[in-house]
GROMACS .gro file of C-alpha atoms in nm:
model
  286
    1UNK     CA    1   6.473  -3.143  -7.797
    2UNK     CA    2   6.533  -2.976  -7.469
    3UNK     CA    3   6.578  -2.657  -7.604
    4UNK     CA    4   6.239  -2.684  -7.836
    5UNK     CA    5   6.069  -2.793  -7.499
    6UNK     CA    6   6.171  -2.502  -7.294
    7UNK     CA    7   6.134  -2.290  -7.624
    8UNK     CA    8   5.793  -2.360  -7.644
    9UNK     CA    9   5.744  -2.351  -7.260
   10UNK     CA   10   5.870  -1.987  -7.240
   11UNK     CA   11   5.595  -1.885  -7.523
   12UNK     CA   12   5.362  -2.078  -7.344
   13UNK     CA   13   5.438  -1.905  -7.015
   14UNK     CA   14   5.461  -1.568  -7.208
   15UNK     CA   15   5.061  -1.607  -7.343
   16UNK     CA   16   4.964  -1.689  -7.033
   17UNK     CA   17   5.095  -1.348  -6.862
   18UNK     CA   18   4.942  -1.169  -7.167
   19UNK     CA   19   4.605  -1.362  -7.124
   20UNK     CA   20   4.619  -1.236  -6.791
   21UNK     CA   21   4.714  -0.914  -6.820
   22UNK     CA   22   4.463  -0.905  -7.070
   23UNK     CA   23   4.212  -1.041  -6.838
   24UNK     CA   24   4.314  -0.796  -6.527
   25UNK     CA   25   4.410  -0.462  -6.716
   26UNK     CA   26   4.230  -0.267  -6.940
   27UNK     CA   27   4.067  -0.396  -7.239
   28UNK     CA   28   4.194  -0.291  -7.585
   29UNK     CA   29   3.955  -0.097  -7.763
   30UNK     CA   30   3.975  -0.392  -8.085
   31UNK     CA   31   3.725  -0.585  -7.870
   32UNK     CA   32   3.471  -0.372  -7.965
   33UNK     CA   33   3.498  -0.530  -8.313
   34UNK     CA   34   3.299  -0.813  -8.200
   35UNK     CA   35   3.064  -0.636  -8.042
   36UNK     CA   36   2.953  -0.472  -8.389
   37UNK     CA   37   3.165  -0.173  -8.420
   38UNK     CA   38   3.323  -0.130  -8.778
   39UNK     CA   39   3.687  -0.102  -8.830
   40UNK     CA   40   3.712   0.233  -8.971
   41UNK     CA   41   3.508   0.353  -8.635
   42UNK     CA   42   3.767   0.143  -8.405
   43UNK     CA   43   4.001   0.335  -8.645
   44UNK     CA   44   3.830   0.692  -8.587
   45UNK     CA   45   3.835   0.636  -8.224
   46UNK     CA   46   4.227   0.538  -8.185
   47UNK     CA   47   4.370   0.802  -8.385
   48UNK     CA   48   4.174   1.038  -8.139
   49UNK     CA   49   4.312   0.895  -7.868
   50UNK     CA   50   4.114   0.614  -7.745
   51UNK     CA   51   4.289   0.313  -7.695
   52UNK     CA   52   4.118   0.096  -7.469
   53UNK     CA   53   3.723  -0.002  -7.394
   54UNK     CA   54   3.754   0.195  -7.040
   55UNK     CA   55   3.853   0.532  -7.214
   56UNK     CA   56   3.583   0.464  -7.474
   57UNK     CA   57   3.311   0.390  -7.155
   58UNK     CA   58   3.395   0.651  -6.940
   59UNK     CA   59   3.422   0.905  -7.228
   60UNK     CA   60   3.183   1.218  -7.232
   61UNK     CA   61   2.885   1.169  -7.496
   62UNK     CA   62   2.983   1.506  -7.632
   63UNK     CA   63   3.357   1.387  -7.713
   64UNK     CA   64   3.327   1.155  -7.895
   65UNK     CA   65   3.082   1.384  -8.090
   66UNK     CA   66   3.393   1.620  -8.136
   67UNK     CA   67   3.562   1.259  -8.322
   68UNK     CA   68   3.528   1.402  -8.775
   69UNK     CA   69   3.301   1.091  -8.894
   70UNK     CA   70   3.149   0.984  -8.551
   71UNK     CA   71   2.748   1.079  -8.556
   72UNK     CA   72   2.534   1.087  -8.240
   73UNK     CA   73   2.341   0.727  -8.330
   74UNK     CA   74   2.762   0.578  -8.369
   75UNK     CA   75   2.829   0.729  -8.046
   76UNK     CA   76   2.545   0.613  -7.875
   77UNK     CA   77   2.597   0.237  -7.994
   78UNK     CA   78   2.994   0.264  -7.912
   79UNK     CA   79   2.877   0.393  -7.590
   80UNK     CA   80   2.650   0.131  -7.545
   81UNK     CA   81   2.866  -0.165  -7.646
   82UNK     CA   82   3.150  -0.009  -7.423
   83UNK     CA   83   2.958  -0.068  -7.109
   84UNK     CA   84   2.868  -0.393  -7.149
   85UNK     CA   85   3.228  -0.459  -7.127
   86UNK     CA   86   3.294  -0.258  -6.875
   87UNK     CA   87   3.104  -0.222  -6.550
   88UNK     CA   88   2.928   0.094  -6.521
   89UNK     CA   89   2.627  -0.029  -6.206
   90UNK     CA   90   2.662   0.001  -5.926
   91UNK     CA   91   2.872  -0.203  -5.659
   92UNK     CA   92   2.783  -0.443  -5.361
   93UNK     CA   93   2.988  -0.385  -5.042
   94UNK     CA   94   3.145  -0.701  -5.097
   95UNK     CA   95   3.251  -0.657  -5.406
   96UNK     CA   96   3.388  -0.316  -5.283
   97UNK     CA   97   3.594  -0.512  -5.044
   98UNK     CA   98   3.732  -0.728  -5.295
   99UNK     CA   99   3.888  -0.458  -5.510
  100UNK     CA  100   4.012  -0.262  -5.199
  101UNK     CA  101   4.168  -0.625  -5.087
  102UNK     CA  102   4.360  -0.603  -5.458
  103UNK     CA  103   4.504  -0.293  -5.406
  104UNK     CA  104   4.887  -0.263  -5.426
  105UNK     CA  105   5.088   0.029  -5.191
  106UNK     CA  106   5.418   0.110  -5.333
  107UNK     CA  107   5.676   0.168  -5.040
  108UNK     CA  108   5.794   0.530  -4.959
  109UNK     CA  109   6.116   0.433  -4.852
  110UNK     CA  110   6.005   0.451  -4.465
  111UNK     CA  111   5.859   0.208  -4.240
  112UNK     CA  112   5.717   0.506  -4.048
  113UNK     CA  113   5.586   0.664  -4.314
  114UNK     CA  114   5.431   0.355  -4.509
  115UNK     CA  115   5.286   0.239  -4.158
  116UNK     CA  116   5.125   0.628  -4.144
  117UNK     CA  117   4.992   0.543  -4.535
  118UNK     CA  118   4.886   0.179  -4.406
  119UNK     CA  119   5.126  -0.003  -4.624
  120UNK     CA  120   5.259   0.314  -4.890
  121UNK     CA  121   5.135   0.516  -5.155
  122UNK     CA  122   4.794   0.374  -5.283
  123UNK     CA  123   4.760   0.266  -5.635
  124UNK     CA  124   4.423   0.314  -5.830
  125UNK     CA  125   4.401   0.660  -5.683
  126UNK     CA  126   4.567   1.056  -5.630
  127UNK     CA  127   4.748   1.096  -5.329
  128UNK     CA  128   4.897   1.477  -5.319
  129UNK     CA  129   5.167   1.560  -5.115
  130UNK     CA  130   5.218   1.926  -5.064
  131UNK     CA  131   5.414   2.177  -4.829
  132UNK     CA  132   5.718   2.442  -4.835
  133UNK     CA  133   6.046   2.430  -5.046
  134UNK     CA  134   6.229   2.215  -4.883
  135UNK     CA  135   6.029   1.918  -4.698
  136UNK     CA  136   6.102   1.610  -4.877
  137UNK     CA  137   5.820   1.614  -5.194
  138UNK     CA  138   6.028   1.615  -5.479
  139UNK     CA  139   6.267   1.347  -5.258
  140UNK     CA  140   5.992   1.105  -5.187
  141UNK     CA  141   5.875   1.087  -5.578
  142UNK     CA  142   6.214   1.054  -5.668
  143UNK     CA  143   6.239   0.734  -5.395
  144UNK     CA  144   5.883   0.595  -5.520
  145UNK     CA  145   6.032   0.623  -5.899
  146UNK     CA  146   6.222   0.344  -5.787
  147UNK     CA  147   6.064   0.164  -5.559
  148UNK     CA  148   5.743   0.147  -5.772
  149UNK     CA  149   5.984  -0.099  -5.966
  150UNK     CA  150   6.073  -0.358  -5.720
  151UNK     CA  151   5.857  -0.689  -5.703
  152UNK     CA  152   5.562  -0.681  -5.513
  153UNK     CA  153   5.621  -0.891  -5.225
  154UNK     CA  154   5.872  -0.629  -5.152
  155UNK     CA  155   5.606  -0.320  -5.131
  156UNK     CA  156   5.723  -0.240  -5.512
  157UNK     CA  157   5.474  -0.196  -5.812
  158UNK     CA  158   5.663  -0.468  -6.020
  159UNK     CA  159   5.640  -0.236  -6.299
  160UNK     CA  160   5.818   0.020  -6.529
  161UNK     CA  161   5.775   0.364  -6.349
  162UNK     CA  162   5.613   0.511  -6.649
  163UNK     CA  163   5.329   0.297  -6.605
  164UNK     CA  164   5.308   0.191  -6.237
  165UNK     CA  165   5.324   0.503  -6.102
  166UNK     CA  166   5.275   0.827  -6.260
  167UNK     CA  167   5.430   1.174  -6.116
  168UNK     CA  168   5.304   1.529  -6.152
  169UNK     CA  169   5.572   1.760  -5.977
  170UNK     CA  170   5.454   2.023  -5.931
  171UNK     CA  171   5.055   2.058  -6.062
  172UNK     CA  172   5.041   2.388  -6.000
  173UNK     CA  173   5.319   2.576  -6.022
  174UNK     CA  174   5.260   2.682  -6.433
  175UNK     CA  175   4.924   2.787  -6.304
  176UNK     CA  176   5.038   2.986  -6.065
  177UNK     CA  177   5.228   3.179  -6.348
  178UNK     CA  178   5.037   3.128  -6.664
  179UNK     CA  179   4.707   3.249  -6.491
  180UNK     CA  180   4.766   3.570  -6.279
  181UNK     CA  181   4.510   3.763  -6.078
  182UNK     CA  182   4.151   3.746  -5.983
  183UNK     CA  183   4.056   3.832  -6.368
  184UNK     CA  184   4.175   3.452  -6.431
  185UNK     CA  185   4.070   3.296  -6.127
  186UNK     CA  186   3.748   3.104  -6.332
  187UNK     CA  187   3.939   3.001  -6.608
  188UNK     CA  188   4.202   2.863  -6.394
  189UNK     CA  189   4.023   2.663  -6.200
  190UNK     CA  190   3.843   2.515  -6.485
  191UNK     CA  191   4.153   2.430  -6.678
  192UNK     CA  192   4.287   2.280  -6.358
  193UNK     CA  193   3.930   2.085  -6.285
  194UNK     CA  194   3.999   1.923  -6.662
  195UNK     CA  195   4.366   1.805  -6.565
  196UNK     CA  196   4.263   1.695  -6.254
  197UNK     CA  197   3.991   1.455  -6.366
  198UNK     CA  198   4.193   1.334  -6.671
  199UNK     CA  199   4.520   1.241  -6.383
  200UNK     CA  200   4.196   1.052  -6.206
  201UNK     CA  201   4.043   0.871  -6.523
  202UNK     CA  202   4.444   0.732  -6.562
  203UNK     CA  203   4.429   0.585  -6.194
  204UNK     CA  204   4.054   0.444  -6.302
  205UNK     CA  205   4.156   0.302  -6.616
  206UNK     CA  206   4.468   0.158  -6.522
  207UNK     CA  207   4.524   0.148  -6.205
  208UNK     CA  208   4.853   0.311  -6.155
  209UNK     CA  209   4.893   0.513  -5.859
  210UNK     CA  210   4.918   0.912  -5.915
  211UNK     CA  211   5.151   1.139  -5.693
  212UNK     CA  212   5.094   1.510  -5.756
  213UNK     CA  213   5.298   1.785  -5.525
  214UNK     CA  214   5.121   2.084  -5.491
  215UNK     CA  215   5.311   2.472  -5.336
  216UNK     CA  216   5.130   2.603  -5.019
  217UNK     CA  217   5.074   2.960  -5.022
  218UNK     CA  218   5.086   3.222  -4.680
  219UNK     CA  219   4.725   3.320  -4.570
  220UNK     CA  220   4.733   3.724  -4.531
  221UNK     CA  221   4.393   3.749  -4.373
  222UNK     CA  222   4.273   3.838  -4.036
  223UNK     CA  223   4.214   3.464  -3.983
  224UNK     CA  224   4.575   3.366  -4.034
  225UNK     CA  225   4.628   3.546  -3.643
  226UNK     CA  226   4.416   3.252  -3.504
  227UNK     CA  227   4.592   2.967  -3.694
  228UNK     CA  228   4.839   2.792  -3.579
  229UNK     CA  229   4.985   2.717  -3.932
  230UNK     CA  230   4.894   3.023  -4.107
  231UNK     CA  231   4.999   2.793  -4.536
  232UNK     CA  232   4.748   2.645  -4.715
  233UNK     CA  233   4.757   2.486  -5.018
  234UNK     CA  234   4.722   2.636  -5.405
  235UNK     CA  235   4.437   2.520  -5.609
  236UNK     CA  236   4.101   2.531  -5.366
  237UNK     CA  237   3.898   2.329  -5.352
  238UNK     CA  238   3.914   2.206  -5.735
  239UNK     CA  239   4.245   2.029  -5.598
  240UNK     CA  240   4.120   1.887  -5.274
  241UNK     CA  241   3.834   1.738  -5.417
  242UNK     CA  242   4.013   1.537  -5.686
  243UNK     CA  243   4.283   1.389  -5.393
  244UNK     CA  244   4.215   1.068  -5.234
  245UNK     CA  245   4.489   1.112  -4.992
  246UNK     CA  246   4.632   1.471  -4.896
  247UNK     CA  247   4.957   1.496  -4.754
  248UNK     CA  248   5.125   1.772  -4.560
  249UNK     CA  249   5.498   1.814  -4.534
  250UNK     CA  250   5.703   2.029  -4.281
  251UNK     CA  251   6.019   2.094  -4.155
  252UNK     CA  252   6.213   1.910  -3.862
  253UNK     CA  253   6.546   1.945  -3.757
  254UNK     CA  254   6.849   1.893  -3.986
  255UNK     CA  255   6.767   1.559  -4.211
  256UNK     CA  256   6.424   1.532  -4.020
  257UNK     CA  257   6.077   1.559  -4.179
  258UNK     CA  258   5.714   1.522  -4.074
  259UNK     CA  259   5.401   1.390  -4.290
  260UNK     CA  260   5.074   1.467  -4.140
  261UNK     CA  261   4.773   1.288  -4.315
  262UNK     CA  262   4.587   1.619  -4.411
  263UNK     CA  263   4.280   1.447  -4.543
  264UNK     CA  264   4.216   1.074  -4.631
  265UNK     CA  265   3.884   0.899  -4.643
  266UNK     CA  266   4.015   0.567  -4.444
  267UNK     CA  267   4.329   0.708  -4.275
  268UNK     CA  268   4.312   0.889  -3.909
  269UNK     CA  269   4.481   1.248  -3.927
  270UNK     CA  270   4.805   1.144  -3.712
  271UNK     CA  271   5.157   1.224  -3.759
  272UNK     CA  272   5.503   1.024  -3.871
  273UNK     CA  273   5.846   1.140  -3.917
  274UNK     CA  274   6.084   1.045  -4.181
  275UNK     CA  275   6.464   1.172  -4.289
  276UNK     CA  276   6.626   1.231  -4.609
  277UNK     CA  277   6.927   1.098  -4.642
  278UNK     CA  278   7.204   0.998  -4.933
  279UNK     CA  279   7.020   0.705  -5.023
  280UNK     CA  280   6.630   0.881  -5.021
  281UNK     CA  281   6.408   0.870  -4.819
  282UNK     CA  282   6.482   0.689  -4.532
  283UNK     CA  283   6.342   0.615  -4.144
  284UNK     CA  284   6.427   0.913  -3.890
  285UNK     CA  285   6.724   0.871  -3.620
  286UNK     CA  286   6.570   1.060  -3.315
   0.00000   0.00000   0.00000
């Protein structure tokens, strides 16, 4: 009898995490069923790649279109039905505050550098971290690999790092190659644009915080003589636009790194070092 008891305790407990997930994540896109959308649509729409009522919302008009057996008066209802689970308004300041109070940071490894990030890498957002070979980037997505993993009362994502965190190292470096020249400057920049706003529908949809690490590239113009720092980074301002948080890396001595908040819309452009030791990334010595 015991074991029947905490048999049916365990599924109990199991539903309830599901009914909650269900209720906090994103919605699968079967809900739409009972809001009047056929089967064979629902159907249509998965094996095209749409899985959930958010990607189905915050789908283009025009993409769905592209779906074989989706016409415009379907897409407009699917559309239509989407947002009324999802919403699309706009947002009071206090219910601003409420999701910003929900966000999780996942822990970089440093107490210096998560109290730079106030509290780590942000989740529901991009944060690129760019700067020369050699200053920490590939190191600190490595370290937040695993730390997006530990529970969350111990700065983790208490998640799988395929799904808690997602890692783009580098987003530029194939572009740099695959697109060479002036000549392909447009096209570029428009491809990049696309992958850019599909990394920030993920972070929308599900939350997950997004790392990108992005090259930096020498300025050769007259205005490089009055800089101090004469790199930049690749991608313009396609790239910078798309970031929540920018973050630029350079070189200390021996083990030691510094993070500079390049850009951030709630975080004050100061300084933290950090090391990288055996172990990852880890507080400095000095």
């Amino acid at each position: 009898m015991a074991a029947i008891a905490a048999a049916t305790s365990a599924a109990s407990s199991t539903t309830q995490q599901e009914d909650e997930a269900e209720e906090f994540g994103p919605q699968m896109i079967n809900k739409l069923e009972a809001q009047g959308i056929g089967g064979p649509d629902i159907k249509k729409l998965q094996e095209a790649g749409y899985h959930t009522v958010e990607a189905v919302a915050f789908a283009p008009k025009k993409h769905l279109l592209t779906i074989k057996g989706i016409s415009e008066a379907k897409a407009d209802k699917i559309i239509a039905e989407a947002s009324k689970l999802v919403p699309m308004g706009f947002t009071t300041a206090t219910e601003f505050h409420q999701k910003r109070s929900e966000i999780i940071q996942l822990t970089t490894g440093s107490r210096e550098l998560d109290r730079l990030l106030a509290g780590g890498i942000e989740t529901g957002s991009i944060t690129e971290i760019f700067g020369e070979f050699r200053t920490g980037k590939t190191q600190i997505c490595h370290t937040l690999a695993v730390t997006c993993q530990l529970p969350i009362d111990q700065n983790g994502g208490e998640g799988k790092c395929l799904y808690a965190l997602l890692i783009v190292d580098s987003a530029t470096s194939l572009y740099r190659t695959d697109y060479s020249g002036r000549g392909e400057l447009a096209a570029r920049q428009m491809h990049l644009a696309r992958f850019l706003r599909m990394l920030l529908r993920l972070a929308d949809e599900f939350g997950v915080a997004v790392v990108i690490t992005n090259q930096v590239v020498a300025q050769v113009d007259g205005a490089a003589l009055f800089s101090a720092d004469p790199k930049k980074p690749i991608g313009g301002n396609i790239i910078a636009h798309a970031s929540t948080t920018r973050l630029y890396l350079r070189k200390g001595r021996g083990e030691t790194r510094i993070c500079k908040i390049y850009d951030s819309p709630c975080l004050p452009e100061t300084e933290a070092m950090f090391a990288i030791s055996a172990d990852g990334i880890s507080d400095a010595k000095e």
